């Protein structure tokens, strides 16, 4: 199997992997990075989102060959329990999570949005989260949390 090199949450990675295996399989099954979740497996629900550059992308249908040389960020790279990302703080403040299954993917979509657009409108937040499904119906609180994080980040 070829060795595929990429950056993961700021660290250099070299993984021997089938080039057709998905990034999600490698993250969860090989590297123990379990923040991105398996939902639909078809690029439709956002549970597996990772950030590449300033874009949130589904890792469940991303072959490893396409990851070579990329800079991949998962929820594990966003913040820590000791130093949470402003989005993570805002999600807690707004009580924006119920079961939590979708949240890692939603936080990644929101983080990518704030990278591209630090002061989004509510409509822009809704559009950015449009590809993320939440079966618990927490979207309104999540949108409030993203707007809260954006204003906190603008104030610092
Ligand atoms: S599991 Fe990847 S988009 Fe649903
Ligand atoms: S919080 Fe349960 S699926 Fe979103």
CSV table of N, CA, C and O in Angstrom, one decimal, residues 34-98:
chain,number,residue,atom,x,y,z
A,34,UNK,N,-12.0,10.2,16.3
A,34,UNK,CA,-13.4,9.8,16.2
A,34,UNK,C,-14.4,11.0,16.2
A,34,UNK,O,-15.6,10.7,16.3
A,35,UNK,N,-13.9,12.2,16.1
A,35,UNK,CA,-14.8,13.3,16.1
A,35,UNK,C,-15.7,13.3,14.9
A,35,UNK,O,-16.9,13.4,15.0
A,36,UNK,N,-15.2,13.2,13.7
A,36,UNK,CA,-16.0,13.0,12.5
A,36,UNK,C,-16.8,11.7,12.6
A,36,UNK,O,-16.3,10.7,12.8
A,37,UNK,N,-18.2,11.8,12.4
A,37,UNK,CA,-19.0,10.7,12.6
A,37,UNK,C,-19.5,10.1,11.2
A,37,UNK,O,-19.6,10.9,10.2
A,38,UNK,N,-19.8,8.9,11.2
A,38,UNK,CA,-20.5,8.2,10.0
A,38,UNK,C,-22.0,8.4,10.2
A,38,UNK,O,-22.6,8.0,11.1
A,39,UNK,N,-22.5,9.1,9.2
A,39,UNK,CA,-24.0,9.2,9.2
A,39,UNK,C,-24.6,8.5,8.0
A,39,UNK,O,-25.0,7.3,8.0
A,40,UNK,N,-24.6,9.2,6.8
A,40,UNK,CA,-25.2,8.6,5.6
A,40,UNK,C,-24.2,7.9,4.8
A,40,UNK,O,-24.5,7.0,4.0
A,41,UNK,N,-22.9,8.2,4.9
A,41,UNK,CA,-21.9,7.6,4.0
A,41,UNK,C,-22.0,8.0,2.6
A,41,UNK,O,-21.3,7.4,1.7
A,42,UNK,N,-22.7,9.0,2.3
A,42,UNK,CA,-22.9,9.4,0.9
A,42,UNK,C,-22.8,10.9,0.6
A,42,UNK,O,-23.3,11.4,-0.4
A,43,UNK,N,-22.1,11.6,1.5
A,43,UNK,CA,-21.9,13.0,1.3
A,43,UNK,C,-23.2,13.9,1.5
A,43,UNK,O,-23.3,15.0,1.0
A,44,UNK,N,-24.2,13.4,2.2
A,44,UNK,CA,-25.5,14.0,2.3
A,44,UNK,C,-25.8,14.6,3.6
A,44,UNK,O,-26.7,15.4,3.7
A,45,UNK,N,-25.1,14.2,4.7
A,45,UNK,CA,-25.6,14.7,6.0
A,45,UNK,C,-24.7,15.6,6.8
A,45,UNK,O,-25.1,16.2,7.8
A,46,UNK,N,-23.4,15.6,6.5
A,46,UNK,CA,-22.5,16.5,7.1
A,46,UNK,C,-21.9,16.0,8.4
A,46,UNK,O,-21.0,16.7,9.0
A,47,UNK,N,-22.3,14.8,8.9
A,47,UNK,CA,-21.8,14.3,10.2
A,47,UNK,C,-20.3,14.1,10.2
A,47,UNK,O,-19.6,14.1,11.2
A,48,UNK,N,-19.7,13.8,9.0
A,48,UNK,CA,-18.3,13.5,8.8
A,48,UNK,C,-17.5,14.7,8.4
A,48,UNK,O,-16.3,14.4,8.0
A,49,UNK,N,-18.0,15.9,8.4
A,49,UNK,CA,-17.3,17.0,7.8
A,49,UNK,C,-15.9,17.2,8.5
A,49,UNK,O,-15.7,17.1,9.7
A,50,UNK,N,-14.9,17.5,7.6
A,50,UNK,CA,-13.6,18.0,8.0
A,50,UNK,C,-13.4,19.3,7.3
A,50,UNK,O,-14.0,19.6,6.3
A,51,UNK,N,-12.4,20.1,7.8
A,51,UNK,CA,-12.1,21.3,7.1
A,51,UNK,C,-10.8,21.2,6.3
A,51,UNK,O,-9.8,20.7,6.9
A,52,UNK,N,-10.9,21.6,5.1
A,52,UNK,CA,-9.7,21.6,4.2
A,52,UNK,C,-9.6,23.0,3.7
A,52,UNK,O,-10.5,23.5,3.0
A,53,UNK,N,-8.5,23.7,4.1
A,53,UNK,CA,-8.5,25.2,3.8
A,53,UNK,C,-9.6,25.9,4.5
A,53,UNK,O,-9.7,25.7,5.7
A,54,UNK,N,-10.4,26.6,3.8
A,54,UNK,CA,-11.6,27.2,4.4
A,54,UNK,C,-12.9,26.6,4.0
A,54,UNK,O,-13.9,27.3,4.0
A,55,UNK,N,-12.9,25.3,3.6
A,55,UNK,CA,-14.1,24.6,3.2
A,55,UNK,C,-14.4,23.4,4.1
A,55,UNK,O,-13.4,22.7,4.4
A,56,UNK,N,-15.6,23.2,4.4
A,56,UNK,CA,-16.0,22.0,5.1
A,56,UNK,C,-16.4,21.0,4.0
A,56,UNK,O,-17.1,21.3,3.1
A,57,UNK,N,-15.8,19.8,4.2
A,57,UNK,CA,-16.0,18.7,3.2
A,57,UNK,C,-16.3,17.4,3.8
A,57,UNK,O,-15.8,17.1,4.9
A,58,UNK,N,-17.1,16.6,3.1
A,58,UNK,CA,-17.5,15.3,3.6
A,58,UNK,C,-16.2,14.4,3.5
A,58,UNK,O,-15.6,14.3,2.4
A,59,UNK,N,-15.9,13.7,4.6
A,59,UNK,CA,-14.8,12.8,4.6
A,59,UNK,C,-15.2,11.4,4.3
A,59,UNK,O,-14.4,10.5,4.0
A,60,UNK,N,-16.6,11.1,4.3
A,60,UNK,CA,-17.1,9.7,4.0
A,60,UNK,C,-17.0,9.3,2.6
A,60,UNK,O,-17.0,8.1,2.3
A,61,UNK,N,-16.9,10.3,1.7
A,61,UNK,CA,-16.7,9.9,0.3
A,61,UNK,C,-15.5,10.6,-0.3
A,61,UNK,O,-15.4,10.8,-1.5
A,62,UNK,N,-14.5,10.8,0.5
A,62,UNK,CA,-13.2,11.4,0.1
A,62,UNK,C,-12.1,10.4,0.0
A,62,UNK,O,-11.7,9.9,1.1
A,63,UNK,N,-11.7,9.9,-1.1
A,63,UNK,CA,-10.7,8.9,-1.2
A,63,UNK,C,-9.3,9.4,-0.7
A,63,UNK,O,-9.0,10.6,-0.9
A,64,UNK,N,-8.6,8.5,-0.1
A,64,UNK,CA,-7.3,8.9,0.5
A,64,UNK,C,-6.4,9.5,-0.6
A,64,UNK,O,-5.6,10.4,-0.2
A,65,UNK,N,-6.5,9.0,-1.8
A,65,UNK,CA,-5.5,9.6,-2.8
A,65,UNK,C,-5.7,11.1,-3.0
A,65,UNK,O,-4.7,11.8,-3.2
A,66,UNK,N,-6.9,11.6,-2.7
A,66,UNK,CA,-7.2,13.0,-2.9
A,66,UNK,C,-6.8,13.8,-1.7
A,66,UNK,O,-6.8,15.0,-1.7
A,67,UNK,N,-6.4,13.1,-0.6
A,67,UNK,CA,-6.0,13.8,0.6
A,67,UNK,C,-4.5,14.2,0.7
A,67,UNK,O,-4.0,15.0,1.4
A,68,UNK,N,-3.7,13.5,-0.2
A,68,UNK,CA,-2.3,13.7,-0.2
A,68,UNK,C,-1.9,15.2,-0.3
A,68,UNK,O,-2.4,15.9,-1.2
A,69,UNK,N,-1.1,15.6,0.6
A,69,UNK,CA,-0.6,17.0,0.6
A,69,UNK,C,-1.6,18.0,1.2
A,69,UNK,O,-1.3,19.2,1.3
A,70,UNK,N,-2.8,17.6,1.6
A,70,UNK,CA,-3.8,18.5,2.1
A,70,UNK,C,-3.6,18.8,3.6
A,70,UNK,O,-3.0,18.0,4.3
A,71,UNK,N,-4.2,19.9,4.0
A,71,UNK,CA,-4.2,20.3,5.4
A,71,UNK,C,-5.6,20.0,6.0
A,71,UNK,O,-6.5,20.8,5.7
A,72,UNK,N,-5.8,19.0,6.8
A,72,UNK,CA,-7.1,18.5,7.2
A,72,UNK,C,-7.3,18.9,8.7
A,72,UNK,O,-6.4,18.7,9.5
A,73,UNK,N,-8.4,19.5,9.0
A,73,UNK,CA,-8.7,19.9,10.4
A,73,UNK,C,-10.0,19.2,10.8
A,73,UNK,O,-11.0,19.3,10.0
A,74,UNK,N,-10.0,18.5,11.9
A,74,UNK,CA,-11.2,17.8,12.4
A,74,UNK,C,-11.6,18.6,13.7
A,74,UNK,O,-10.9,19.5,14.2
A,75,UNK,N,-12.7,18.2,14.3
A,75,UNK,CA,-13.1,18.9,15.5
A,75,UNK,C,-12.0,18.8,16.6
A,75,UNK,O,-11.9,19.7,17.4
A,76,UNK,N,-11.2,17.7,16.6
A,76,UNK,CA,-10.1,17.6,17.5
A,76,UNK,C,-9.1,18.7,17.4
A,76,UNK,O,-8.4,19.0,18.4
A,77,UNK,N,-9.1,19.3,16.2
A,77,UNK,CA,-8.1,20.4,16.0
A,77,UNK,C,-8.7,21.8,16.2
A,77,UNK,O,-8.0,22.8,16.0
A,78,UNK,N,-9.9,21.9,16.5
A,78,UNK,CA,-10.6,23.2,16.7
A,78,UNK,C,-10.3,23.8,18.0
A,78,UNK,O,-9.9,25.0,18.1
A,79,UNK,N,-10.4,23.1,19.1
A,79,UNK,CA,-10.2,23.6,20.4
A,79,UNK,C,-10.0,22.4,21.4
A,79,UNK,O,-10.2,21.3,21.0
A,80,UNK,N,-9.7,22.7,22.6
A,80,UNK,CA,-9.6,21.7,23.6
A,80,UNK,C,-10.5,21.9,24.8
A,80,UNK,O,-11.1,23.0,24.8
A,81,UNK,N,-10.7,21.0,25.7
A,81,UNK,CA,-11.5,21.2,26.8
A,81,UNK,C,-11.0,22.4,27.6
A,81,UNK,O,-11.8,23.2,28.2
A,82,UNK,N,-9.7,22.6,27.7
A,82,UNK,CA,-9.1,23.7,28.4
A,82,UNK,C,-9.2,25.0,27.6
A,82,UNK,O,-9.4,26.1,28.2
A,83,UNK,N,-9.1,24.9,26.3
A,83,UNK,CA,-9.1,26.1,25.5
A,83,UNK,C,-10.1,25.9,24.3
A,83,UNK,O,-9.6,25.7,23.2
A,84,UNK,N,-11.4,26.0,24.6
A,84,UNK,CA,-12.3,25.7,23.6
A,84,UNK,C,-12.3,26.8,22.5
A,84,UNK,O,-12.0,28.0,22.9
A,85,UNK,N,-12.6,26.5,21.3
A,85,UNK,CA,-12.8,27.5,20.3
A,85,UNK,C,-14.1,28.3,20.6
A,85,UNK,O,-15.0,27.8,21.3
A,86,UNK,N,-14.1,29.6,20.2
A,86,UNK,CA,-15.3,30.4,20.5
A,86,UNK,C,-16.6,29.8,20.1
A,86,UNK,O,-17.6,29.9,20.7
A,87,UNK,N,-16.6,29.0,19.0
A,87,UNK,CA,-17.8,28.3,18.6
A,87,UNK,C,-18.2,27.3,19.6
A,87,UNK,O,-19.4,27.1,19.9
A,88,UNK,N,-17.2,26.6,20.1
A,88,UNK,CA,-17.6,25.5,21.1
A,88,UNK,C,-18.1,26.2,22.4
A,88,UNK,O,-19.1,25.7,22.9
A,89,UNK,N,-17.5,27.3,22.8
A,89,UNK,CA,-18.1,28.1,24.0
A,89,UNK,C,-19.5,28.5,23.7
A,89,UNK,O,-20.4,28.4,24.5
A,90,UNK,N,-19.7,29.0,22.5
A,90,UNK,CA,-21.0,29.6,22.1
A,90,UNK,C,-22.1,28.4,22.1
A,90,UNK,O,-23.2,28.6,22.5
A,91,UNK,N,-21.7,27.3,21.6
A,91,UNK,CA,-22.6,26.1,21.5
A,91,UNK,C,-23.0,25.7,22.9
A,91,UNK,O,-24.2,25.4,23.2
A,92,UNK,N,-22.1,25.8,23.9
A,92,UNK,CA,-22.4,25.5,25.2
A,92,UNK,C,-23.4,26.5,25.8
A,92,UNK,O,-24.4,26.2,26.4
A,93,UNK,N,-23.0,27.8,25.6
A,93,UNK,CA,-23.8,28.9,26.1
A,93,UNK,C,-25.2,28.9,25.6
A,93,UNK,O,-26.2,29.1,26.3
A,94,UNK,N,-25.4,28.6,24.3
A,94,UNK,CA,-26.7,28.5,23.7
A,94,UNK,C,-27.4,27.2,23.9
A,94,UNK,O,-28.5,27.0,23.4
A,95,UNK,N,-26.8,26.3,24.6
A,95,UNK,CA,-27.3,24.9,24.7
A,95,UNK,C,-27.8,24.4,23.4
A,95,UNK,O,-28.9,23.9,23.2
A,96,UNK,N,-26.8,24.4,22.4
A,96,UNK,CA,-27.2,24.1,21.0
A,96,UNK,C,-27.1,22.7,20.7
A,96,UNK,O,-27.2,22.3,19.5
A,97,UNK,N,-26.8,21.8,21.7
A,97,UNK,CA,-26.6,20.4,21.4
A,97,UNK,C,-27.7,19.6,22.1
A,97,UNK,O,-28.0,19.9,23.2
A,98,UNK,N,-28.2,18.6,21.4
A,98,UNK,CA,-29.0,17.6,22.1
A,98,UNK,C,-28.2,16.3,22.2
A,98,UNK,O,-27.4,16.1,23.0
